[in-house]
């Protein structure tokens, strides 16, 4: 089955397939979380979702693929960025979600998962 991220449902399905992820409230909205920490949220902008990421990676993603990764003033300075649905590179989007998982994982979860994507 090919990876696609055309909707919030696609994001949730992918994220919830990662180990130990569960849907819990995040600012009043059910979102995929690991160890109580959000991986992604529907975002505030139509046609996009928000994914958590480290600031240095955020800058790289914004610079190298602005058609997929972007931000509004609301997300500036926050450890998250917006991802447009329907990316031409769904594997890259999947890796960003996997890294969000890895960054929130406990040591034992990381060891079971393997190296950071």
mmCIF file of N, CA and C in Angstrom:
data_model
loop_
_atom_site.group_PDB
_atom_site.id
_atom_site.type_symbol
_atom_site.label_atom_id
_atom_site.label_comp_id
_atom_site.label_asym_id
_atom_site.label_seq_id
_atom_site.Cartn_x
_atom_site.Cartn_y
_atom_site.Cartn_z
ATOM 1 N N UNK A 1 0.845 -1.187 0.000
ATOM 2 C CA UNK A 1 0.000 0.000 0.000
ATOM 3 C C UNK A 1 0.890 1.251 0.000
ATOM 4 N N UNK A 2 0.616 2.152 -0.885
ATOM 5 C CA UNK A 2 1.415 3.365 -1.021
ATOM 6 C C UNK A 2 1.097 4.352 0.101
ATOM 7 N N UNK A 3 2.110 5.057 0.535
ATOM 8 C CA UNK A 3 1.929 6.112 1.529
ATOM 9 C C UNK A 3 1.216 7.295 0.900
ATOM 10 N N UNK A 4 0.212 7.806 1.583
ATOM 11 C CA UNK A 4 -0.437 9.039 1.150
ATOM 12 C C UNK A 4 -0.797 9.847 2.389
ATOM 13 N N UNK A 5 -0.726 11.134 2.246
ATOM 14 C CA UNK A 5 -1.130 12.052 3.302
ATOM 15 C C UNK A 5 -2.020 13.109 2.671
ATOM 16 N N UNK A 6 -3.216 12.661 2.277
ATOM 17 C CA UNK A 6 -4.166 13.553 1.610
ATOM 18 C C UNK A 6 -5.210 14.129 2.552
ATOM 19 N N UNK A 7 -5.223 13.638 3.816
ATOM 20 C CA UNK A 7 -6.224 14.097 4.776
ATOM 21 C C UNK A 7 -5.726 13.850 6.197
ATOM 22 N N UNK A 8 -6.418 14.469 7.143
ATOM 23 C CA UNK A 8 -6.095 14.240 8.555
ATOM 24 C C UNK A 8 -6.257 12.760 8.897
ATOM 25 N N UNK A 9 -7.242 12.090 8.331
ATOM 26 C CA UNK A 9 -7.432 10.658 8.580
ATOM 27 C C UNK A 9 -6.205 9.853 8.162
ATOM 28 N N UNK A 10 -5.570 10.218 7.049
ATOM 29 C CA UNK A 10 -4.345 9.536 6.609
ATOM 30 C C UNK A 10 -3.222 9.737 7.622
ATOM 31 N N UNK A 11 -3.095 10.950 8.130
ATOM 32 C CA UNK A 11 -2.057 11.263 9.120
ATOM 33 C C UNK A 11 -2.296 10.452 10.385
ATOM 34 N N UNK A 12 -3.529 10.436 10.848
ATOM 35 C CA UNK A 12 -3.873 9.698 12.066
ATOM 36 C C UNK A 12 -3.606 8.206 11.874
ATOM 37 N N UNK A 13 -3.997 7.656 10.753
ATOM 38 C CA UNK A 13 -3.783 6.224 10.500
ATOM 39 C C UNK A 13 -2.295 5.889 10.530
ATOM 40 N N UNK A 14 -1.473 6.724 9.902
ATOM 41 C CA UNK A 14 -0.032 6.472 9.898
ATOM 42 C C UNK A 14 0.539 6.598 11.312
ATOM 43 N N UNK A 15 0.216 7.697 11.972
ATOM 44 C CA UNK A 15 0.767 7.943 13.307
ATOM 45 C C UNK A 15 0.337 6.866 14.302
ATOM 46 N N UNK A 16 -0.904 6.444 14.226
ATOM 47 C CA UNK A 16 -1.402 5.444 15.172
ATOM 48 C C UNK A 16 -0.838 4.051 14.899
ATOM 49 N N UNK A 17 -0.235 3.849 13.741
ATOM 50 C CA UNK A 17 0.430 2.582 13.445
ATOM 51 C C UNK A 17 1.836 2.521 14.055
ATOM 52 N N UNK A 18 2.345 3.667 14.515
ATOM 53 C CA UNK A 18 3.636 3.690 15.197
ATOM 54 C C UNK A 18 3.461 3.131 16.609
ATOM 55 N N UNK A 19 4.507 2.550 17.176
ATOM 56 C CA UNK A 19 4.367 1.889 18.485
ATOM 57 C C UNK A 19 3.870 2.822 19.595
ATOM 58 N N UNK A 20 2.919 2.306 20.346
ATOM 59 C CA UNK A 20 2.423 2.946 21.582
ATOM 60 C C UNK A 20 1.711 4.280 21.391
ATOM 61 N N UNK A 21 1.370 4.640 20.180
ATOM 62 C CA UNK A 21 0.666 5.908 19.936
ATOM 63 C C UNK A 21 -0.813 5.713 20.251
ATOM 64 N N UNK A 22 -1.380 6.721 20.884
ATOM 65 C CA UNK A 22 -2.813 6.695 21.176
ATOM 66 C C UNK A 22 -3.410 8.069 20.901
ATOM 67 N N UNK A 23 -4.688 8.078 20.638
ATOM 68 C CA UNK A 23 -5.391 9.328 20.386
ATOM 69 C C UNK A 23 -5.840 9.906 21.723
ATOM 70 N N UNK A 24 -5.343 11.101 22.018
ATOM 71 C CA UNK A 24 -5.683 11.804 23.249
ATOM 72 C C UNK A 24 -5.914 13.273 22.927
ATOM 73 N N UNK A 25 -6.539 13.968 23.837
ATOM 74 C CA UNK A 25 -6.850 15.373 23.623
ATOM 75 C C UNK A 25 -5.586 16.227 23.599
ATOM 76 N N UNK A 26 -5.546 17.145 22.639
ATOM 77 C CA UNK A 26 -4.476 18.128 22.509
ATOM 78 C C UNK A 26 -5.158 19.446 22.178
ATOM 79 N N UNK A 27 -5.165 20.367 23.117
ATOM 80 C CA UNK A 27 -5.903 21.620 22.978
ATOM 81 C C UNK A 27 -7.359 21.360 22.580
ATOM 82 N N UNK A 28 -7.951 20.340 23.192
ATOM 83 C CA UNK A 28 -9.359 20.026 22.996
ATOM 84 C C UNK A 28 -9.683 19.187 21.771
ATOM 85 N N UNK A 29 -8.654 18.771 21.013
ATOM 86 C CA UNK A 29 -8.862 17.985 19.798
ATOM 87 C C UNK A 29 -8.151 16.650 19.927
ATOM 88 N N UNK A 30 -8.785 15.541 19.553
ATOM 89 C CA UNK A 30 -8.082 14.258 19.576
ATOM 90 C C UNK A 30 -6.927 14.252 18.580
ATOM 91 N N UNK A 31 -5.745 13.914 19.079
ATOM 92 C CA UNK A 31 -4.539 13.892 18.258
ATOM 93 C C UNK A 31 -3.677 12.698 18.640
ATOM 94 N N UNK A 32 -2.842 12.215 17.713
ATOM 95 C CA UNK A 32 -1.940 11.121 18.053
ATOM 96 C C UNK A 32 -0.849 11.603 19.012
ATOM 97 N N UNK A 33 -0.699 10.853 20.113
ATOM 98 C CA UNK A 33 0.292 11.208 21.125
ATOM 99 C C UNK A 33 1.095 9.977 21.516
ATOM 100 N N UNK A 34 2.317 10.230 21.912
ATOM 101 C CA UNK A 34 3.179 9.199 22.475
ATOM 102 C C UNK A 34 3.625 9.693 23.843
ATOM 103 N N UNK A 35 3.415 8.870 24.850
ATOM 104 C CA UNK A 35 3.784 9.239 26.220
ATOM 105 C C UNK A 35 3.182 10.578 26.630
ATOM 106 N N UNK A 36 1.961 10.823 26.165
ATOM 107 C CA UNK A 36 1.245 12.043 26.518
ATOM 108 C C UNK A 36 1.666 13.276 25.748
ATOM 109 N N UNK A 37 2.553 13.118 24.769
ATOM 110 C CA UNK A 37 3.053 14.262 23.994
ATOM 111 C C UNK A 37 2.590 14.151 22.545
ATOM 112 N N UNK A 38 2.073 15.242 22.023
ATOM 113 C CA UNK A 38 1.514 15.247 20.670
ATOM 114 C C UNK A 38 2.582 15.051 19.604
ATOM 115 N N UNK A 39 2.217 14.288 18.579
ATOM 116 C CA UNK A 39 3.048 14.130 17.389
ATOM 117 C C UNK A 39 2.604 15.105 16.302
ATOM 118 N N UNK A 40 1.289 15.249 16.175
ATOM 119 C CA UNK A 40 0.708 16.073 15.122
ATOM 120 C C UNK A 40 -0.675 16.533 15.567
ATOM 121 N N UNK A 41 -1.175 17.555 14.896
ATOM 122 C CA UNK A 41 -2.532 18.037 15.153
ATOM 123 C C UNK A 41 -3.128 18.516 13.832
ATOM 124 N N UNK A 42 -4.453 18.649 13.777
ATOM 125 C CA UNK A 42 -5.060 19.082 12.519
ATOM 126 C C UNK A 42 -4.587 20.460 12.063
ATOM 127 N N UNK A 43 -4.054 21.243 12.956
ATOM 128 C CA UNK A 43 -3.580 22.565 12.569
ATOM 129 C C UNK A 43 -4.702 23.573 12.493
ATOM 130 N N UNK A 44 -4.312 24.805 12.218
ATOM 131 C CA UNK A 44 -5.269 25.905 12.165
ATOM 132 C C UNK A 44 -5.524 26.379 10.743
ATOM 133 N N UNK A 45 -4.851 25.762 9.779
ATOM 134 C CA UNK A 45 -4.939 26.210 8.398
ATOM 135 C C UNK A 45 -5.578 25.136 7.524
ATOM 136 N N UNK A 46 -6.563 25.487 6.720
ATOM 137 C CA UNK A 46 -7.178 24.504 5.832
ATOM 138 C C UNK A 46 -6.147 23.884 4.887
ATOM 139 N N UNK A 47 -6.294 22.590 4.636
ATOM 140 C CA UNK A 47 -5.422 21.902 3.689
ATOM 141 C C UNK A 47 -4.084 21.495 4.249
ATOM 142 N N UNK A 48 -3.909 21.642 5.562
ATOM 143 C CA UNK A 48 -2.631 21.325 6.190
ATOM 144 C C UNK A 48 -2.851 20.741 7.573
ATOM 145 N N UNK A 49 -1.803 20.088 8.076
ATOM 146 C CA UNK A 49 -1.775 19.664 9.470
ATOM 147 C C UNK A 49 -0.464 20.134 10.069
ATOM 148 N N UNK A 50 -0.403 20.154 11.386
ATOM 149 C CA UNK A 50 0.810 20.554 12.083
ATOM 150 C C UNK A 50 1.519 19.312 12.592
ATOM 151 N N UNK A 51 2.840 19.322 12.503
ATOM 152 C CA UNK A 51 3.648 18.226 13.026
ATOM 153 C C UNK A 51 4.737 18.833 13.900
ATOM 154 N N UNK A 52 5.041 18.159 14.996
ATOM 155 C CA UNK A 52 6.069 18.636 15.903
ATOM 156 C C UNK A 52 7.446 18.309 15.328
ATOM 157 N N UNK A 53 8.379 19.235 15.503
ATOM 158 C CA UNK A 53 9.735 18.998 15.023
ATOM 159 C C UNK A 53 10.715 19.921 15.741
ATOM 160 N N UNK A 54 11.972 19.555 15.675
ATOM 161 C CA UNK A 54 13.018 20.360 16.289
ATOM 162 C C UNK A 54 13.237 21.625 15.450
ATOM 163 N N UNK A 55 13.595 22.734 16.104
ATOM 164 C CA UNK A 55 13.758 24.002 15.377
ATOM 165 C C UNK A 55 14.754 23.955 14.223
ATOM 166 N N UNK A 56 15.884 23.284 14.398
ATOM 167 C CA UNK A 56 16.861 23.244 13.310
ATOM 168 C C UNK A 56 16.336 22.456 12.115
ATOM 169 N N UNK A 57 15.610 21.384 12.367
ATOM 170 C CA UNK A 57 15.003 20.608 11.279
ATOM 171 C C UNK A 57 13.877 21.393 10.620
ATOM 172 N N UNK A 58 13.152 22.139 11.420
ATOM 173 C CA UNK A 58 12.069 22.962 10.886
ATOM 174 C C UNK A 58 12.614 23.920 9.834
ATOM 175 N N UNK A 59 13.701 24.583 10.137
ATOM 176 C CA UNK A 59 14.292 25.534 9.199
ATOM 177 C C UNK A 59 14.722 24.849 7.905
ATOM 178 N N UNK A 60 15.313 23.678 8.018
ATOM 179 C CA UNK A 60 15.740 22.924 6.831
ATOM 180 C C UNK A 60 14.538 22.550 5.976
ATOM 181 N N UNK A 61 13.486 22.043 6.607
ATOM 182 C CA UNK A 61 12.285 21.645 5.865
ATOM 183 C C UNK A 61 11.636 22.840 5.176
ATOM 184 N N UNK A 62 11.554 23.952 5.882
ATOM 185 C CA UNK A 62 10.966 25.159 5.289
ATOM 186 C C UNK A 62 11.771 25.642 4.083
ATOM 187 N N UNK A 63 13.083 25.529 4.168
ATOM 188 C CA UNK A 63 13.951 25.994 3.081
ATOM 189 C C UNK A 63 13.984 25.029 1.897
ATOM 190 N N UNK A 64 13.974 23.721 2.169
ATOM 191 C CA UNK A 64 14.181 22.748 1.094
ATOM 192 C C UNK A 64 12.902 22.298 0.405
ATOM 193 N N UNK A 65 11.754 22.465 1.059
ATOM 194 C CA UNK A 65 10.501 22.020 0.432
ATOM 195 C C UNK A 65 9.337 22.919 0.861
ATOM 196 N N UNK A 66 9.370 24.191 0.440
ATOM 197 C CA UNK A 66 8.299 25.106 0.846
ATOM 198 C C UNK A 66 6.934 24.779 0.244
ATOM 199 N N UNK A 67 6.892 23.922 -0.774
ATOM 200 C CA UNK A 67 5.595 23.511 -1.314
ATOM 201 C C UNK A 67 4.876 22.556 -0.366
ATOM 202 N N UNK A 68 5.636 21.874 0.483
ATOM 203 C CA UNK A 68 5.054 20.934 1.442
ATOM 204 C C UNK A 68 5.040 21.505 2.852
ATOM 205 N N UNK A 69 6.161 22.069 3.280
ATOM 206 C CA UNK A 69 6.316 22.522 4.653
ATOM 207 C C UNK A 69 6.280 24.044 4.704
ATOM 208 N N UNK A 70 5.473 24.568 5.630
ATOM 209 C CA UNK A 70 5.313 26.011 5.708
ATOM 210 C C UNK A 70 4.872 26.404 7.103
ATOM 211 N N UNK A 71 4.763 27.693 7.331
ATOM 212 C CA UNK A 71 4.276 28.164 8.620
ATOM 213 C C UNK A 71 3.573 29.501 8.459
ATOM 214 N N UNK A 72 2.756 29.803 9.427
ATOM 215 C CA UNK A 72 2.128 31.115 9.550
ATOM 216 C C UNK A 72 2.750 31.765 10.789
ATOM 217 N N UNK A 73 2.480 33.032 11.025
ATOM 218 C CA UNK A 73 3.017 33.673 12.230
ATOM 219 C C UNK A 73 2.662 32.911 13.513
ATOM 220 N N UNK A 74 1.511 32.243 13.529
ATOM 221 C CA UNK A 74 1.108 31.468 14.706
ATOM 222 C C UNK A 74 2.140 30.393 15.066
ATOM 223 N N UNK A 75 2.799 29.808 14.082
ATOM 224 C CA UNK A 75 3.736 28.709 14.308
ATOM 225 C C UNK A 75 5.191 29.165 14.436
ATOM 226 N N UNK A 76 5.469 30.432 14.171
ATOM 227 C CA UNK A 76 6.839 30.929 14.301
ATOM 228 C C UNK A 76 7.283 30.826 15.755
ATOM 229 N N UNK A 77 8.493 30.297 15.952
ATOM 230 C CA UNK A 77 9.023 30.149 17.294
ATOM 231 C C UNK A 77 8.480 28.950 18.054
ATOM 232 N N UNK A 78 7.630 28.168 17.421
ATOM 233 C CA UNK A 78 7.043 26.994 18.054
ATOM 234 C C UNK A 78 7.689 25.759 17.448
ATOM 235 N N UNK A 79 7.801 24.694 18.197
ATOM 236 C CA UNK A 79 8.441 23.464 17.721
ATOM 237 C C UNK A 79 7.476 22.635 16.880
ATOM 238 N N UNK A 80 6.920 23.273 15.872
ATOM 239 C CA UNK A 80 6.008 22.601 14.942
ATOM 240 C C UNK A 80 5.970 23.392 13.649
ATOM 241 N N UNK A 81 5.584 22.716 12.590
ATOM 242 C CA UNK A 81 5.381 23.401 11.324
ATOM 243 C C UNK A 81 4.186 22.785 10.627
ATOM 244 N N UNK A 82 3.708 23.468 9.615
ATOM 245 C CA UNK A 82 2.557 22.999 8.854
ATOM 246 C C UNK A 82 3.026 22.142 7.681
ATOM 247 N N UNK A 83 2.211 21.142 7.369
ATOM 248 C CA UNK A 83 2.482 20.240 6.250
ATOM 249 C C UNK A 83 1.237 20.240 5.368
ATOM 250 N N UNK A 84 1.416 20.570 4.101
ATOM 251 C CA UNK A 84 0.276 20.542 3.177
ATOM 252 C C UNK A 84 -0.061 19.100 2.827
ATOM 253 N N UNK A 85 -1.345 18.825 2.782
ATOM 254 C CA UNK A 85 -1.792 17.506 2.332
ATOM 255 C C UNK A 85 -1.431 17.321 0.864
ATOM 256 N N UNK A 86 -1.224 16.072 0.459
ATOM 257 C CA UNK A 86 -0.975 15.758 -0.940
ATOM 258 C C UNK A 86 0.459 15.987 -1.384
ATOM 259 N N UNK A 87 1.400 15.883 -0.471
ATOM 260 C CA UNK A 87 2.809 16.095 -0.813
ATOM 261 C C UNK A 87 3.257 15.151 -1.923
ATOM 262 N N UNK A 88 4.160 15.656 -2.772
ATOM 263 C CA UNK A 88 4.768 14.818 -3.814
ATOM 264 C C UNK A 88 5.785 13.842 -3.224
ATOM 265 N N UNK A 89 6.160 14.036 -1.959
ATOM 266 C CA UNK A 89 7.146 13.180 -1.299
ATOM 267 C C UNK A 89 6.586 12.665 0.028
ATOM 268 N N UNK A 90 5.602 11.762 -0.030
ATOM 269 C CA UNK A 90 4.995 11.273 1.207
ATOM 270 C C UNK A 90 5.976 10.540 2.118
ATOM 271 N N UNK A 91 7.037 9.972 1.561
ATOM 272 C CA UNK A 91 8.020 9.295 2.417
ATOM 273 C C UNK A 91 8.739 10.314 3.303
ATOM 274 N N UNK A 92 9.000 11.496 2.773
ATOM 275 C CA UNK A 92 9.631 12.541 3.593
ATOM 276 C C UNK A 92 8.689 12.982 4.709
ATOM 277 N N UNK A 93 7.417 13.126 4.396
ATOM 278 C CA UNK A 93 6.423 13.470 5.411
ATOM 279 C C UNK A 93 6.378 12.365 6.470
ATOM 280 N N UNK A 94 6.399 11.118 6.038
ATOM 281 C CA UNK A 94 6.398 9.993 6.977
ATOM 282 C C UNK A 94 7.615 10.045 7.894
ATOM 283 N N UNK A 95 8.774 10.387 7.339
ATOM 284 C CA UNK A 95 9.979 10.495 8.166
ATOM 285 C C UNK A 95 9.864 11.613 9.196
ATOM 286 N N UNK A 96 9.242 12.704 8.825
ATOM 287 C CA UNK A 96 9.035 13.798 9.782
ATOM 288 C C UNK A 96 8.135 13.311 10.926
ATOM 289 N N UNK A 97 7.105 12.569 10.598
ATOM 290 C CA UNK A 97 6.230 12.005 11.637
ATOM 291 C C UNK A 97 6.975 10.967 12.483
ATOM 292 N N UNK A 98 7.797 10.138 11.842
ATOM 293 C CA UNK A 98 8.590 9.159 12.601
ATOM 294 C C UNK A 98 9.569 9.851 13.549
ATOM 295 N N UNK A 99 10.176 10.944 13.095
ATOM 296 C CA UNK A 99 11.092 11.690 13.966
ATOM 297 C C UNK A 99 10.335 12.320 15.133
ATOM 298 N N UNK A 100 9.128 12.810 14.879
ATOM 299 C CA UNK A 100 8.315 13.351 15.978
ATOM 300 C C UNK A 100 8.059 12.256 17.004
ATOM 301 N N UNK A 101 7.779 11.038 16.528
ATOM 302 C CA UNK A 101 7.587 9.900 17.438
ATOM 303 C C UNK A 101 8.873 9.650 18.221
ATOM 304 N N UNK A 102 9.988 9.529 17.523
ATOM 305 C CA UNK A 102 11.272 9.189 18.145
ATOM 306 C C UNK A 102 11.671 10.227 19.191
ATOM 307 N N UNK A 103 11.416 11.498 18.895
ATOM 308 C CA UNK A 103 11.781 12.577 19.816
ATOM 309 C C UNK A 103 10.949 12.553 21.094
ATOM 310 N N UNK A 104 9.800 11.895 21.074
ATOM 311 C CA UNK A 104 8.933 11.800 22.245
ATOM 312 C C UNK A 104 9.017 10.438 22.935
ATOM 313 N N UNK A 105 9.773 9.536 22.343
ATOM 314 C CA UNK A 105 9.878 8.172 22.863
ATOM 315 C C UNK A 105 10.809 8.107 24.074
ATOM 316 N N UNK A 106 10.525 7.155 24.925
ATOM 317 C CA UNK A 106 11.404 6.847 26.049
ATOM 318 C C UNK A 106 12.554 5.988 25.534
ATOM 319 N N UNK A 107 13.583 5.884 26.334
ATOM 320 C CA UNK A 107 14.787 5.162 25.928
ATOM 321 C C UNK A 107 14.469 3.744 25.447
ATOM 322 N N UNK A 108 13.669 3.011 26.187
ATOM 323 C CA UNK A 108 13.332 1.632 25.797
ATOM 324 C C UNK A 108 12.563 1.600 24.483
ATOM 325 N N UNK A 109 11.676 2.566 24.266
ATOM 326 C CA UNK A 109 10.924 2.630 23.010
ATOM 327 C C UNK A 109 11.868 2.918 21.848
ATOM 328 N N UNK A 110 12.824 3.804 22.067
ATOM 329 C CA UNK A 110 13.786 4.130 21.022
ATOM 330 C C UNK A 110 14.644 2.901 20.667
ATOM 331 N N UNK A 111 15.073 2.196 21.692
ATOM 332 C CA UNK A 111 15.893 1.016 21.450
ATOM 333 C C UNK A 111 15.129 -0.034 20.654
ATOM 334 N N UNK A 112 13.847 -0.204 20.948
ATOM 335 C CA UNK A 112 13.032 -1.180 20.226
ATOM 336 C C UNK A 112 12.773 -0.716 18.786
ATOM 337 N N UNK A 113 12.676 0.595 18.593
ATOM 338 C CA UNK A 113 12.372 1.165 17.272
ATOM 339 C C UNK A 113 13.592 1.150 16.368
ATOM 340 N N UNK A 114 14.742 1.485 16.921
ATOM 341 C CA UNK A 114 15.961 1.605 16.130
ATOM 342 C C UNK A 114 16.418 3.048 16.046
ATOM 343 N N UNK A 115 17.327 3.310 15.134
ATOM 344 C CA UNK A 115 17.889 4.645 14.989
ATOM 345 C C UNK A 115 16.839 5.678 14.617
ATOM 346 N N UNK A 116 17.134 6.922 14.959
ATOM 347 C CA UNK A 116 16.234 8.026 14.625
ATOM 348 C C UNK A 116 16.171 8.168 13.102
ATOM 349 N N UNK A 117 14.963 8.214 12.555
ATOM 350 C CA UNK A 117 14.804 8.347 11.099
ATOM 351 C C UNK A 117 15.411 9.639 10.570
#
